[in-house]
mmCIF file of C-alpha atoms in Angstrom:
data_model
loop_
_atom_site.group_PDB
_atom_site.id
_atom_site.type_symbol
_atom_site.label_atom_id
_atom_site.label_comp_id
_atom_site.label_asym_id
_atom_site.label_seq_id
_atom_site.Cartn_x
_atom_site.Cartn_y
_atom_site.Cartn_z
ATOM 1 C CA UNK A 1 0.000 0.000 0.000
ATOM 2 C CA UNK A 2 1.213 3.574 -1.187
ATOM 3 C CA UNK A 3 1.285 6.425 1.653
ATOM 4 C CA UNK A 4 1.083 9.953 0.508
ATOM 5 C CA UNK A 5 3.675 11.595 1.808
ATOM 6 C CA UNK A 6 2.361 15.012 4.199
ATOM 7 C CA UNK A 7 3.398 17.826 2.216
ATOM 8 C CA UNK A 8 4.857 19.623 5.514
ATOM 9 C CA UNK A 9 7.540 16.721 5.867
ATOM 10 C CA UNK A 10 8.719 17.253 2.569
ATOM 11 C CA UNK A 11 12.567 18.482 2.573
ATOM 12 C CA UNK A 12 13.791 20.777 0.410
ATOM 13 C CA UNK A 13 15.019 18.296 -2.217
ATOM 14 C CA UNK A 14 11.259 16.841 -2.483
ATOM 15 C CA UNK A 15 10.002 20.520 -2.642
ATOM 16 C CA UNK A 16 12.634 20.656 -5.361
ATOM 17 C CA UNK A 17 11.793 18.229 -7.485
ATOM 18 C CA UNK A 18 7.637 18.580 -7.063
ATOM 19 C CA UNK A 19 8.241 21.662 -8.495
ATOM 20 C CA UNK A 20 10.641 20.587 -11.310
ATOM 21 C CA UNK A 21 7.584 18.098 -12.217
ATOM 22 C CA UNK A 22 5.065 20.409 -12.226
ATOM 23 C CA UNK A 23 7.373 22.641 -14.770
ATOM 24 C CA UNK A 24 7.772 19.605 -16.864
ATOM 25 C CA UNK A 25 4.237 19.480 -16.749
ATOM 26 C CA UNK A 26 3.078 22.657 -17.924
ATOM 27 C CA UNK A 27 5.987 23.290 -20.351
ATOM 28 C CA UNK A 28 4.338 19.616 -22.027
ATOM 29 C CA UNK A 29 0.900 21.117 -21.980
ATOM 30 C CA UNK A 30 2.171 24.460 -23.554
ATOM 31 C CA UNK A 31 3.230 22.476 -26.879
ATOM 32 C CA UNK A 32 -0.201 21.046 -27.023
ATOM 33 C CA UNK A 33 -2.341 23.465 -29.189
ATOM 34 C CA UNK A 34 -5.730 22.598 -27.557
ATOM 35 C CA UNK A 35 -4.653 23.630 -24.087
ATOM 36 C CA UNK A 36 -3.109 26.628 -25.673
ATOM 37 C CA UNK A 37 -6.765 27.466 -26.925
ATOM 38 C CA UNK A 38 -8.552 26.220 -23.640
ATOM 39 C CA UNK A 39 -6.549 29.221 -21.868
ATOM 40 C CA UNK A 40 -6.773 31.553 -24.547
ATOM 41 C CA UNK A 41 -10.518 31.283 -24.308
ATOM 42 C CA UNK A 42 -10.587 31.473 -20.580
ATOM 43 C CA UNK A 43 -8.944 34.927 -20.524
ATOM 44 C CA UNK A 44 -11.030 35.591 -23.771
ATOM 45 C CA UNK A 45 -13.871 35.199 -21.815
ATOM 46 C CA UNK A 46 -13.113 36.839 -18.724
ATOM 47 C CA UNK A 47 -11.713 39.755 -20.351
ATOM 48 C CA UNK A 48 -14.733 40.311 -22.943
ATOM 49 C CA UNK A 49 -17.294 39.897 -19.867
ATOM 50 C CA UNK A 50 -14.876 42.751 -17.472
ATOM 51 C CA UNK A 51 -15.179 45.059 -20.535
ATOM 52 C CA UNK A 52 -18.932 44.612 -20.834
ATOM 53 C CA UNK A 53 -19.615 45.226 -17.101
ATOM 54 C CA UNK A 54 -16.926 48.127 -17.078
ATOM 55 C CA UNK A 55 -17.341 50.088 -20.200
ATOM 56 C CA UNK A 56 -15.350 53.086 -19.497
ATOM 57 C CA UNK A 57 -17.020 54.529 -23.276
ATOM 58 C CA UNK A 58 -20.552 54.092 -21.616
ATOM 59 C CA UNK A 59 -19.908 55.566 -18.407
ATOM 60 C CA UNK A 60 -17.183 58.371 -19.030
ATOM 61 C CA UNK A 61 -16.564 61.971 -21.294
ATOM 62 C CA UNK A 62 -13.091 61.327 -22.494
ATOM 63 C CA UNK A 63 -13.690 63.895 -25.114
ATOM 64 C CA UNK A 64 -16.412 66.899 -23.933
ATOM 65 C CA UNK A 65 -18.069 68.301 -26.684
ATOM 66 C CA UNK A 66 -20.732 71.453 -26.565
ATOM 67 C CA UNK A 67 -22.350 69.914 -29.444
ATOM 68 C CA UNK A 68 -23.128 66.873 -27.841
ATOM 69 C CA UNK A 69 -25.544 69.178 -25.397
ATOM 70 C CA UNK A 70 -27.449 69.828 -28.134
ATOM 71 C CA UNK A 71 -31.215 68.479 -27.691
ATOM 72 C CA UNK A 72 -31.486 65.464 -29.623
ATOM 73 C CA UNK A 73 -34.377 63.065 -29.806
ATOM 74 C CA UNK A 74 -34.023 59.301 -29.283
ATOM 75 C CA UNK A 75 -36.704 56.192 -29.850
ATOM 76 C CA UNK A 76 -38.776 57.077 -27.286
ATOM 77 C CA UNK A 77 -39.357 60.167 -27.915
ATOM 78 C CA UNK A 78 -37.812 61.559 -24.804
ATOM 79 C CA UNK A 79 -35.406 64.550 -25.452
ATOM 80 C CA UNK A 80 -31.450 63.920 -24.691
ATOM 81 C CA UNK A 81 -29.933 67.165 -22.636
ATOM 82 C CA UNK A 82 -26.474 67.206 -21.822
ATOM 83 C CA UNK A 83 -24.350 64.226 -21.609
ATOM 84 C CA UNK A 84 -25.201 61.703 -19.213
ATOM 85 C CA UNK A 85 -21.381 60.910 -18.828
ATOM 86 C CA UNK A 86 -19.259 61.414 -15.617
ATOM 87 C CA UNK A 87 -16.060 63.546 -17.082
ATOM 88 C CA UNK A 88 -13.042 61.416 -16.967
ATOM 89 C CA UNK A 89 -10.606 64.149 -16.113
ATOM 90 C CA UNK A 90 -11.266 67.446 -14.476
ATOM 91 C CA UNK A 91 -10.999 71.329 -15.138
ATOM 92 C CA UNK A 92 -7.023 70.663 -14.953
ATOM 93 C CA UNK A 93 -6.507 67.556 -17.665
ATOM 94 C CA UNK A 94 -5.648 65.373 -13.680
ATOM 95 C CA UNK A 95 -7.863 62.546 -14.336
ATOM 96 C CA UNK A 96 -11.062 62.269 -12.195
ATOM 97 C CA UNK A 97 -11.499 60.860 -9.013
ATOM 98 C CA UNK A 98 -14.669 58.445 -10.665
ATOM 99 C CA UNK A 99 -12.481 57.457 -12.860
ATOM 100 C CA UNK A 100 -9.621 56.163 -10.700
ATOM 101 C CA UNK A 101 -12.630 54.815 -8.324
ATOM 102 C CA UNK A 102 -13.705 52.801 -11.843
ATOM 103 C CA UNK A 103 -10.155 51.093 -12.749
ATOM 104 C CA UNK A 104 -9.353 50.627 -8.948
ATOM 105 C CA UNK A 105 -12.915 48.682 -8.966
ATOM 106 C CA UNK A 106 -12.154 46.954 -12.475
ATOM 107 C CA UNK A 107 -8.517 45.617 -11.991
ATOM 108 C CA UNK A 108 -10.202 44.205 -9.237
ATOM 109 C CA UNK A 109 -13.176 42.743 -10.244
ATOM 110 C CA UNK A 110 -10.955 41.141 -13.480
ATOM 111 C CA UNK A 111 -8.212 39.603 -10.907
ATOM 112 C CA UNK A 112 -10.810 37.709 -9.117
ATOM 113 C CA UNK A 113 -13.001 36.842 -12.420
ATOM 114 C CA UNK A 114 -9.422 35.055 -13.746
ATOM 115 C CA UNK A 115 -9.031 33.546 -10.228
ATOM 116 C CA UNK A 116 -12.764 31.939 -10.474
ATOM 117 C CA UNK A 117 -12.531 30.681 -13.749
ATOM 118 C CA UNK A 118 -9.445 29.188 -13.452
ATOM 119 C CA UNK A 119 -10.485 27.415 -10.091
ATOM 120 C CA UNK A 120 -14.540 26.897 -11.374
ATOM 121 C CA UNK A 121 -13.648 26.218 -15.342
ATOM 122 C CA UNK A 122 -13.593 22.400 -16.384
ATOM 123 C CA UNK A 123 -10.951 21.349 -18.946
ATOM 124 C CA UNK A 124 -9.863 18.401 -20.108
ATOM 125 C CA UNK A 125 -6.301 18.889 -17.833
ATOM 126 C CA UNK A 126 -8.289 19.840 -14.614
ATOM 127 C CA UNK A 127 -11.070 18.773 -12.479
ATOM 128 C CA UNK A 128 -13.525 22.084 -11.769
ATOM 129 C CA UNK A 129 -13.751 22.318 -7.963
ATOM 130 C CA UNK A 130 -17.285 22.604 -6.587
ATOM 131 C CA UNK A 131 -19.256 26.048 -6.849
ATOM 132 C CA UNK A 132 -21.818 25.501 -4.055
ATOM 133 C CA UNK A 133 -19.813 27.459 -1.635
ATOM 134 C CA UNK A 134 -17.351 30.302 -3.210
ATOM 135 C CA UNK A 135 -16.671 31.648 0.285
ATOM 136 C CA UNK A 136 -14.360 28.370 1.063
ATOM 137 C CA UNK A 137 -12.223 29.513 -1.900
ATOM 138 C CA UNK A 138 -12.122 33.294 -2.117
ATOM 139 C CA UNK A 139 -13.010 34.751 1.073
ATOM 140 C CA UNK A 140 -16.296 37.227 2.055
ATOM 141 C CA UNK A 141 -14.323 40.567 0.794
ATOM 142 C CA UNK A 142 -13.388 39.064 -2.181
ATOM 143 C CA UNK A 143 -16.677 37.371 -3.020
ATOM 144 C CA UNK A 144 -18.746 40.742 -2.359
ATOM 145 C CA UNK A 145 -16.502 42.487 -4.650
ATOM 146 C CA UNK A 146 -16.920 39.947 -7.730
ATOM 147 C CA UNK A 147 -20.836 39.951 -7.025
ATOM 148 C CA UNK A 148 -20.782 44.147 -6.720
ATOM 149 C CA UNK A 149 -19.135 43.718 -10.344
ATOM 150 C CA UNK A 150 -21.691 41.275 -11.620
ATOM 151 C CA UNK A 151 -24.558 43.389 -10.540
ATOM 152 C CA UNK A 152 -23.200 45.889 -12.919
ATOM 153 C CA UNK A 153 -24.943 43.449 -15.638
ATOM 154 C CA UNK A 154 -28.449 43.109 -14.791
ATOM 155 C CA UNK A 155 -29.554 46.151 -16.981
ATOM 156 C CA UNK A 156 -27.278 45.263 -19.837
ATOM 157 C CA UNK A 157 -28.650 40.950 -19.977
ATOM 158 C CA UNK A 158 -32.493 42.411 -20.199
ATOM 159 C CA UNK A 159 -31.440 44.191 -23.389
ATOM 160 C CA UNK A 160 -29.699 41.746 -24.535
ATOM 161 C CA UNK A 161 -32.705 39.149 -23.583
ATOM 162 C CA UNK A 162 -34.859 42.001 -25.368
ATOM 163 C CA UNK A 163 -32.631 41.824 -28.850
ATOM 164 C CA UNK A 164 -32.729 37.733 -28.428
ATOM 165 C CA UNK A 165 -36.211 37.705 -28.182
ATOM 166 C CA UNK A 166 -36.791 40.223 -30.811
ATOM 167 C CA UNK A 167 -34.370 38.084 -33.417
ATOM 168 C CA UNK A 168 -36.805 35.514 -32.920
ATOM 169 C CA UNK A 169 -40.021 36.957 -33.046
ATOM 170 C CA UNK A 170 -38.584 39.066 -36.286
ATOM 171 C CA UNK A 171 -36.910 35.814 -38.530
ATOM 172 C CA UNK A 172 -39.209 32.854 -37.533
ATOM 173 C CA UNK A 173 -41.839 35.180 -38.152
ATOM 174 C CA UNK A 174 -43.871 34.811 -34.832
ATOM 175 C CA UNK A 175 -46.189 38.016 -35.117
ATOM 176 C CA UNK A 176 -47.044 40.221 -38.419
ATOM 177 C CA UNK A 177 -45.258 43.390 -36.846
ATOM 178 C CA UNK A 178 -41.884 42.548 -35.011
ATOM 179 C CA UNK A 179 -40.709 44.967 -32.515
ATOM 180 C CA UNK A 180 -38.698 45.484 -29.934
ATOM 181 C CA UNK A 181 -41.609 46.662 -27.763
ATOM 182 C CA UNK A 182 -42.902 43.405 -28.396
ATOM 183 C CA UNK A 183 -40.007 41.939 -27.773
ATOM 184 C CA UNK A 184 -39.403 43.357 -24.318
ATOM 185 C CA UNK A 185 -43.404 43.566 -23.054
ATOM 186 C CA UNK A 186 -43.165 40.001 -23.865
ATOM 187 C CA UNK A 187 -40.342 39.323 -21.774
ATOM 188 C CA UNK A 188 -41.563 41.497 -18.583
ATOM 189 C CA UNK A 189 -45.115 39.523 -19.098
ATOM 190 C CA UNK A 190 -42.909 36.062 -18.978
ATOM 191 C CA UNK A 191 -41.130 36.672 -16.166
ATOM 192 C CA UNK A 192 -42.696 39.663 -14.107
ATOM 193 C CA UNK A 193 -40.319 39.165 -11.243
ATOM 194 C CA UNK A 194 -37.290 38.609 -13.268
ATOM 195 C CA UNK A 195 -37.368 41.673 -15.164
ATOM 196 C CA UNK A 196 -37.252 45.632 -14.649
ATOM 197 C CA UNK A 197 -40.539 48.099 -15.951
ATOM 198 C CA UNK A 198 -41.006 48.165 -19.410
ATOM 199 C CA UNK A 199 -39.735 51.826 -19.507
ATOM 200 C CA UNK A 200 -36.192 50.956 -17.759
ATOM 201 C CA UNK A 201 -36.000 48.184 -20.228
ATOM 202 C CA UNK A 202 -35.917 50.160 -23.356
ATOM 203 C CA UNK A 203 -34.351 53.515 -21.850
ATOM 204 C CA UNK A 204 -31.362 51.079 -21.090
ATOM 205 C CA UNK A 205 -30.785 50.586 -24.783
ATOM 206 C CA UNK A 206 -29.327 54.346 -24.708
ATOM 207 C CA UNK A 207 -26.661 53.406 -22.585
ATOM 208 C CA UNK A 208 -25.862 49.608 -24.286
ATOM 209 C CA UNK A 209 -26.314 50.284 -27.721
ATOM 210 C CA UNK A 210 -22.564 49.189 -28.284
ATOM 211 C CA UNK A 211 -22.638 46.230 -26.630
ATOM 212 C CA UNK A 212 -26.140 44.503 -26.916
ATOM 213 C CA UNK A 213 -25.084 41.935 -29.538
ATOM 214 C CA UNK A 214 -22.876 40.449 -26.975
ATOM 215 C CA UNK A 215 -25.115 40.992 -24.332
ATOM 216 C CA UNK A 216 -27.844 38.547 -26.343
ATOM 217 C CA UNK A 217 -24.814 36.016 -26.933
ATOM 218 C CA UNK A 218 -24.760 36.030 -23.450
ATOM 219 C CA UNK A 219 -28.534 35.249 -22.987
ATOM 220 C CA UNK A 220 -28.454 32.461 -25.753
ATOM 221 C CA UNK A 221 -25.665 30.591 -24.015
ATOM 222 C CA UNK A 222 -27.393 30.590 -20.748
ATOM 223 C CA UNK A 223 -30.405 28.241 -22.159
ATOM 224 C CA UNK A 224 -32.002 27.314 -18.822
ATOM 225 C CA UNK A 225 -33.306 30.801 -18.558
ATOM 226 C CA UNK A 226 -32.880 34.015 -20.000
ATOM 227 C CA UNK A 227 -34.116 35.654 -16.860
ATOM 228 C CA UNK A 228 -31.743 37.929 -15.115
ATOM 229 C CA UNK A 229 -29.949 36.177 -11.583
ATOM 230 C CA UNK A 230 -25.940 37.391 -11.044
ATOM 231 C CA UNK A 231 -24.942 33.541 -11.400
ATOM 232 C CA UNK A 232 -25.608 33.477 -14.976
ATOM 233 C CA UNK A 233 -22.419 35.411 -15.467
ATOM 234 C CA UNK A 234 -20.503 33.001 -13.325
ATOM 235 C CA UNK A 235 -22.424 30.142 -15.370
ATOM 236 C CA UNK A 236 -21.040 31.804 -18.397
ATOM 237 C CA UNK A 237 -17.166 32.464 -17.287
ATOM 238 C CA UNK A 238 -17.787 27.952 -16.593
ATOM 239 C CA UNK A 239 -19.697 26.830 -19.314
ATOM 240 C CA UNK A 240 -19.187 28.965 -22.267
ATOM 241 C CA UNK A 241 -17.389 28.281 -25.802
ATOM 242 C CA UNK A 242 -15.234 30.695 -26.977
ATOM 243 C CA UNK A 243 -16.179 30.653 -30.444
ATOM 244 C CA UNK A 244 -19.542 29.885 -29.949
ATOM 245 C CA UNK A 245 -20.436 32.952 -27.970
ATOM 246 C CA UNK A 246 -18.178 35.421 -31.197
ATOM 247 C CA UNK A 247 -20.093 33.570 -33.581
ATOM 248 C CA UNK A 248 -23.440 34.390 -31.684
ATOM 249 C CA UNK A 249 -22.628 37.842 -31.296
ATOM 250 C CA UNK A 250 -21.455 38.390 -34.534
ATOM 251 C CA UNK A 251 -25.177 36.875 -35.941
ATOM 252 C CA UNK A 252 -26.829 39.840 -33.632
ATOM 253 C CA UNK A 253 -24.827 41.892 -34.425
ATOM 254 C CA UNK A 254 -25.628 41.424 -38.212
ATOM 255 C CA UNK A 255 -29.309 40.903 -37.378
ATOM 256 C CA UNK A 256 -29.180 44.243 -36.008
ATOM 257 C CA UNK A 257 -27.860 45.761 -39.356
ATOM 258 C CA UNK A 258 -30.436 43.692 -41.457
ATOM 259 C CA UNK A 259 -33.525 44.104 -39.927
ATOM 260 C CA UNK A 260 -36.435 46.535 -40.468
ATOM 261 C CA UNK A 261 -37.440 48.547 -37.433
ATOM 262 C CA UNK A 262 -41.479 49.471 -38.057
ATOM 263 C CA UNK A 263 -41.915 53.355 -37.737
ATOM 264 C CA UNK A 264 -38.387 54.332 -37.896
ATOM 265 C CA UNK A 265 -37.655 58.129 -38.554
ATOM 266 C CA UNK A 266 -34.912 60.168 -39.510
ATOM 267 C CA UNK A 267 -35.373 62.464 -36.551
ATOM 268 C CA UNK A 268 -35.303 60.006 -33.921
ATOM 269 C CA UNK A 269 -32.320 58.097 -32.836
ATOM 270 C CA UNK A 270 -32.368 54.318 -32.976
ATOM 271 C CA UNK A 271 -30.560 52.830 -30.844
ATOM 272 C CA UNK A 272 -31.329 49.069 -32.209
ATOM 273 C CA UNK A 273 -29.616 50.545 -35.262
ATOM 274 C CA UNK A 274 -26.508 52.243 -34.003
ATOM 275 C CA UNK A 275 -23.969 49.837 -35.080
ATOM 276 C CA UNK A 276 -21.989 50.796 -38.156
ATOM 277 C CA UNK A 277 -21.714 48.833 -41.665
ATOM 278 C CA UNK A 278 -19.214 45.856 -42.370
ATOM 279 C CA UNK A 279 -17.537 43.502 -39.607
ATOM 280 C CA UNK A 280 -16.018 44.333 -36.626
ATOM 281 C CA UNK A 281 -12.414 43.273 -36.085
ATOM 282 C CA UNK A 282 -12.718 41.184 -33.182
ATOM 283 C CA UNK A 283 -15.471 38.900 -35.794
ATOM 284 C CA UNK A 284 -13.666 38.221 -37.876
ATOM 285 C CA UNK A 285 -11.996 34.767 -37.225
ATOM 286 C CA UNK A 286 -15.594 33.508 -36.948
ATOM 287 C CA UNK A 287 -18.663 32.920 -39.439
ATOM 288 C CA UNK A 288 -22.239 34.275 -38.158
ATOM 289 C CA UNK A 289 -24.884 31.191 -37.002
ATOM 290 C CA UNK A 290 -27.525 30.786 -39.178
ATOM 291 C CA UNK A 291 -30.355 32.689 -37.326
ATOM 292 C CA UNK A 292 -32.826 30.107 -37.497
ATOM 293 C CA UNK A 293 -30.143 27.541 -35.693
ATOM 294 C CA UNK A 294 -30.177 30.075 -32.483
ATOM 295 C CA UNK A 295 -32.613 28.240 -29.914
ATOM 296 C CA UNK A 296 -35.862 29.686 -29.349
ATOM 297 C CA UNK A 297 -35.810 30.885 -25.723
ATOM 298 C CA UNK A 298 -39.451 30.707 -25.224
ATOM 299 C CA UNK A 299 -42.204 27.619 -25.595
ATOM 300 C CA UNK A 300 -45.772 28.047 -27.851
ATOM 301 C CA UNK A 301 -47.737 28.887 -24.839
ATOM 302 C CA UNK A 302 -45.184 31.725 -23.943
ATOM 303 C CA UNK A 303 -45.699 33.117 -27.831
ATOM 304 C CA UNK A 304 -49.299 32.746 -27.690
ATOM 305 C CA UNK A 305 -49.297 35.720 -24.798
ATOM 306 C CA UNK A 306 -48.688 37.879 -27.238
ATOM 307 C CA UNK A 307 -51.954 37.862 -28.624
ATOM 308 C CA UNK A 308 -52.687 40.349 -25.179
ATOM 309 C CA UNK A 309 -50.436 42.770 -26.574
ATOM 310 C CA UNK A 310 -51.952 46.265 -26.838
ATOM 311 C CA UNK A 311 -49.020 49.191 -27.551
ATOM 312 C CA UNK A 312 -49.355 51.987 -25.081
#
């Protein structure tokens, strides 16, 4: 019978050569090109996610403007005043106290995402450790700051829940007049506790009208439900493929160029809309999904409700 040796009896030769094995190890595993990709898409995926929680472009003025105070008029109809932006650097060019508070709170949040996922992420070279009880592994301060960050989300999954929903209802043809309104009273009716008002809902779109392609990746991946809980962000750092979830948001993001918005003027801002022509750099190593191949997220009895819709 073999007895494990206690680790705290070890002498320093042992220590020595327990090392020198694991760096035989890993420098094996480094010439192998899927383990290569398995950690390229785990810091894919945990950078991607820290940039769509903290989106310095959606929350900061890097460059003021006077024309951007200008009264504009978005989908709504509600007038835009001034900038909703905090200013990223004061009166003197010294960058802004928010600001530092933002990348102190990011470099954070993004240490203790990689941290997770490399602990929490299964691989074919390591066994995931059990997610029932983050505390054991991270510690209270630790686990209140990555759930702070993840609460940063909630907002940003309903639209992109909204713009799933709405890809649906618009290409397997599920009502005679697709909209987003549909789309996102649909949602709220579906899951009343899961959801904001309808009017949060679609103001949101002003402030993630960069983003909500990815965001709607997001909500596809997460197939149990598309229902907003802080997990599902953990569930995607775990679960999700790389490519899968580029080749997703590259489909919305092209659905969002190609479709038809009902009603659409010239003098009112679109925020479904506001993504410019061609193929963004970071899509192109990947092919769109054919958009009827994109799981419905909702059963017939669920579609039927529509039916009760009445626009306000």
């Amino acid at each position: 019978m073999t007895v494990e040796k206690n680790f705290w009896l070890l002498t320093k030769e042992e220590e020595a050569e327990m090392d020198a094995e694991r760096e035989r190890t890993r420098a094996h595993l480094n010439t192998l090109p899927e383990y290569r990709k398995s950690n390229d898409d785990r810091r894919y995926l945990c950078l991607i996610l820290t940039d769509l929680l903290f989106d310095e472009g959606s929350e900061f003025e890097f460059f003021p403007n006077k024309q951007r105070q200008e009264a504009v008029t978005y989908r709504l109809g509600k007038p835009e005043g001034k900038s909703w932006k905090l200013p990223a650097y004061d009166s003197d060019g010294n960058e802004s106290q928010a600001r530092r508070t933002f990348c102190e709170q990011r470099n954070s949040f993004v240490r203790l995402l990689r941290a997770y996922a490399n602990r929490h992420r299964e691989t074919l070279w390591y066994t995931a450790a059990d997610r029932t009880d983050p505390l054991y592994s991270m510690g209270f301060h630790n686990t209140e700051i990555l759930q702070q960050g993840l609460k940063r989300g909630e907002k940003s999954f309903e639209v992109g829940s909204s713009l799933y929903v709405y890809q649906q209802m618009y290409d397997r043809n599920r009502c005679d007049t697709p909209s987003l309104s549909k789309a996102t009273w649909l949602l709220k009716t579906c899951y009343p506790t899961g959801f904001g008002s309808l009017k949060s809902m679609q103001e949101q779109w002003k402030f993630n009208a960069g983003t909500a392609h990815y965001w709607a990746a997001i909500a596809t991946l997460m197939k149990q439900s598309i229902a907003w809980r802080p997990s599902v962000l953990l569930d995607f750092i775990c679960n999700a493929d790389a490519d899968e979830f580029k080749r997703l948001a590259r489909t919305f993001y092209e659905f969002r160029q190609r479709v038809n918005v009902p009603h659409s003027s010239s003098e009112k801002r679109v925020y479904l809309k506001d993504v410019p022509p061609g193929v963004p750099l970071d899509f192109l190593d990947v092919e769109p999904i054919s958009p009827l191949d994109i799981p419905d997220p909702l059963d017939e009895d669920q579609w039927r409700l529509l039916k009760r819709y009445r626009p306000s």
